[in-house]
Short mmCIF file of C-alpha atoms in Angstrom, two decimals:
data_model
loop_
_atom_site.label_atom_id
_atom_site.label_comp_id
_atom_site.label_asym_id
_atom_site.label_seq_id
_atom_site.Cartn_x
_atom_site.Cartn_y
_atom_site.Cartn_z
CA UNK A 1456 -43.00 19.63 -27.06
CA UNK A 1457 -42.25 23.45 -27.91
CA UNK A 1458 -39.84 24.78 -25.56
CA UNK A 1459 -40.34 28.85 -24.55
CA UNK A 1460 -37.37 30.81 -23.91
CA UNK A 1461 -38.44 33.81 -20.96
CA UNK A 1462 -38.36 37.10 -22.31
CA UNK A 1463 -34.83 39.34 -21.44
CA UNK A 1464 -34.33 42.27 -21.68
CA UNK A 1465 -31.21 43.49 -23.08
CA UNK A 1466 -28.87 44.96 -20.16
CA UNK A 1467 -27.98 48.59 -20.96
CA UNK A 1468 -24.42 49.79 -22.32
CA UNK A 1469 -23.57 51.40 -18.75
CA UNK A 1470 -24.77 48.40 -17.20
CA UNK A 1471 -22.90 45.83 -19.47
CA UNK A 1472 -19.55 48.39 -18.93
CA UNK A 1473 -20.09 48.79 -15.35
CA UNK A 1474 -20.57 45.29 -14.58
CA UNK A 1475 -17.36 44.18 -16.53
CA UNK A 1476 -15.65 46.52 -14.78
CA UNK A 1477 -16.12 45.31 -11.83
CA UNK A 1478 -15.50 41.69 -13.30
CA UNK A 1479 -12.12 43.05 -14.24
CA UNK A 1480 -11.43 44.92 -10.82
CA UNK A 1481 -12.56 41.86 -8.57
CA UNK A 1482 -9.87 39.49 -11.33
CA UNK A 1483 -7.14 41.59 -10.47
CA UNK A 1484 -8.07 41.61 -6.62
CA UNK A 1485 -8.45 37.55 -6.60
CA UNK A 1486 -5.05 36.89 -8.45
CA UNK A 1487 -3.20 39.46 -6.21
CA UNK A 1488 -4.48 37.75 -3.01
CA UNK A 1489 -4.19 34.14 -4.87
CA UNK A 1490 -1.14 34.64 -5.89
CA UNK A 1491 0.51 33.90 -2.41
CA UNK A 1492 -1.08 31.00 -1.88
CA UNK A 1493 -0.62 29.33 -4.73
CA UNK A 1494 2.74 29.60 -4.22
CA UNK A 1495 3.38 28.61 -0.93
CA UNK A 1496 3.89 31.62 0.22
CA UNK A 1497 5.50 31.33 4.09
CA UNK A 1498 3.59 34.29 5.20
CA UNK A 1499 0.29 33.28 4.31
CA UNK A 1500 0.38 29.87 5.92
CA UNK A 1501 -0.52 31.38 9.56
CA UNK A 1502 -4.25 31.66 8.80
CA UNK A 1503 -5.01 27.99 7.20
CA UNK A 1504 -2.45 26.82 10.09
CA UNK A 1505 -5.11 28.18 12.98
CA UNK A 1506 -8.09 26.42 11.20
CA UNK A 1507 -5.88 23.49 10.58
CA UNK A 1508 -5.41 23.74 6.77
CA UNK A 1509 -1.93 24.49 7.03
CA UNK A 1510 0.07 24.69 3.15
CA UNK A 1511 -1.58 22.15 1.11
CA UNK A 1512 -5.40 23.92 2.11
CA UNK A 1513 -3.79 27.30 1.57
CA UNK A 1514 -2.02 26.12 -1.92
CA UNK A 1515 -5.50 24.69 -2.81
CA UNK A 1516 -7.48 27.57 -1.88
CA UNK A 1517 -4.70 29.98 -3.74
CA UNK A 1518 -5.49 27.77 -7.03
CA UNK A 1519 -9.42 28.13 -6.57
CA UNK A 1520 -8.83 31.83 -6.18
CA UNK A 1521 -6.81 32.29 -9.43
CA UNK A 1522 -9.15 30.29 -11.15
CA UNK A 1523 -12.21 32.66 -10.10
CA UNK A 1524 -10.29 35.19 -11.21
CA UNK A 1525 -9.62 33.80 -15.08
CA UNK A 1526 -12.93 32.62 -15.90
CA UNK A 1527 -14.10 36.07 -14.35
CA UNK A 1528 -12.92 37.57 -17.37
CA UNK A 1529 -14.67 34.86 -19.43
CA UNK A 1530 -17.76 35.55 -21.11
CA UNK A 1531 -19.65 32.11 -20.69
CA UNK A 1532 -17.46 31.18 -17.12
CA UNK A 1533 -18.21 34.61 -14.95
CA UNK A 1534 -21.61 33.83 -13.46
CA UNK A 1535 -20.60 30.58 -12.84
CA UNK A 1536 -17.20 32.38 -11.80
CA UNK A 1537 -18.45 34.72 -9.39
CA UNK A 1538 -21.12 32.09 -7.70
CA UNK A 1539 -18.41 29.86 -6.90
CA UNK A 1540 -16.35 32.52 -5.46
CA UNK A 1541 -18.98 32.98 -2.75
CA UNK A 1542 -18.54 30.54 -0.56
CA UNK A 1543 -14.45 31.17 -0.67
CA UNK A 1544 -15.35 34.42 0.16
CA UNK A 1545 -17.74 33.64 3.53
CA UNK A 1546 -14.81 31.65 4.53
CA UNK A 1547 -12.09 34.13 4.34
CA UNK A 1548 -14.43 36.83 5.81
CA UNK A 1549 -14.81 34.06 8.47
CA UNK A 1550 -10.94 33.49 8.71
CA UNK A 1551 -10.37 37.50 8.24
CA UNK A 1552 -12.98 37.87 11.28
CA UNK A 1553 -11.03 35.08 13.41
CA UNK A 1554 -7.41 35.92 12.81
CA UNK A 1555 -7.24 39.67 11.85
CA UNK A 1556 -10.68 41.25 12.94
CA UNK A 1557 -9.47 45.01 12.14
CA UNK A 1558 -9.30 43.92 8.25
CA UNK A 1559 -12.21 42.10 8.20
CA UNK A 1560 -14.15 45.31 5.64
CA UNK A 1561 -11.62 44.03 2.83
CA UNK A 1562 -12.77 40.09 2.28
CA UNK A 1563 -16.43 41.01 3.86
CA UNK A 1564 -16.91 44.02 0.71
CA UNK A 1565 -15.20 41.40 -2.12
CA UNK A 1566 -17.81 38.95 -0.58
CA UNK A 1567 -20.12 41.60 -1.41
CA UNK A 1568 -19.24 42.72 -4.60
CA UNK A 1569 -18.82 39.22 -5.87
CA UNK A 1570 -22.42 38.42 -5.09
CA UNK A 1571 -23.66 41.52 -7.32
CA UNK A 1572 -21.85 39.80 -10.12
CA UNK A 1573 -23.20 36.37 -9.27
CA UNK A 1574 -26.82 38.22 -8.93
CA UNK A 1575 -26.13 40.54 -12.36
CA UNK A 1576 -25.09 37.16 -14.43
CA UNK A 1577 -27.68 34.88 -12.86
CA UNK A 1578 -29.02 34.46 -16.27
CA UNK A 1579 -25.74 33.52 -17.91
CA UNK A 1580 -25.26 30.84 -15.08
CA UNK A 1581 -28.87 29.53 -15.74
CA UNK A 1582 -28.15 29.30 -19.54
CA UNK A 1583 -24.54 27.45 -18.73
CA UNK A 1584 -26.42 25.09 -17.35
CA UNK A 1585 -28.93 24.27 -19.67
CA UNK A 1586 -25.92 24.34 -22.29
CA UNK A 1587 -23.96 21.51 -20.57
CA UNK A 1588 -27.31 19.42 -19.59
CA UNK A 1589 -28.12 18.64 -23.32
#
C-alpha cells in the first residue's frame, strides 16, 4: 500500500528566522519564570498555596516550565514543545487572573505567542508523531 506524503511548502527564510526567534525569546521567558519554582522558591509558593498546590505543585510546574523551554530550542521537540506549553499557560493566565489581575497581559500574551509556535510547527508535531508510531 503506497503511502503519499502532502505536499509542503518550504517556509520562507524570514519566516524560519522569525519563528526561531520567537522560539528563543519565549525559552528565555519560560526558564526565567521556571526558574523559581523549580527551586522552591519561598516567594512563589503564594499562588499554588491559594489553589491548593502549595511547593511540591509549584516545584512540579517549575520543572514542566524549564523543560518547555529546552526542547523549545530543539529542532524535532518545539512543536511538541510549544503545544504542551498551552495548557500551563491557560492555567497561569487563570492563576495570574485570580491572584494578581493587574498582570494578567504578561502570562495571557506568552499564552498567545506560544500558540503561534504550536500553530507555525503543527507540521513538525504531526511528523513527531508518525516518527515515534512506527
Amino acid at each position: 500500500m503506497p503511502t503519499t506524503t502532502p505536499s509542503t511548502r518550504p517556509r520562507p527564510v524570514a519566516g524560519t528566522v522569525a519563528l526561531w526567534a520567537l522560539q528563543v525569546l519565549l525559552a528565555v521567558v519560560f526558564a526565567f519564570i521556571a526558574l523559581p519554582k523549580a527551586m522552591a522558591d519561598p516567594i512563589a509558593v503564594a499562588p499554588f498555596d491559594l489553589i491548593g498546590l502549595g511547593i511540591p505543585g509549584m516545584v512540579v510546574v517549575g520543572w514542566l516550565e524549564l523543560a518547555g523551554a529546552i526542547a523549545l530550542l530543539v529542532p524535532r521537540l518545539c512543536g511538541l514543545a510549544s503545544l504542551c506549553q498551552v495548557p500551563l499557560m491557560i492555567g497561569a493566565t487563570v492563576l495570574s487572573a485570580v491572584v494578581t489581575p493587574d498582570l494578567v497581559a504578561i502570562p495571557a500574551c506568552t499564552l498567545v505567542l506560544v500558540c503561534v509556535v504550536a500553530w507555525f510547527r503543527r507540521h513538525d508535531t504531526a511528523a513527531l508523531v508518525r516518527m515515534v508510531r512506527r
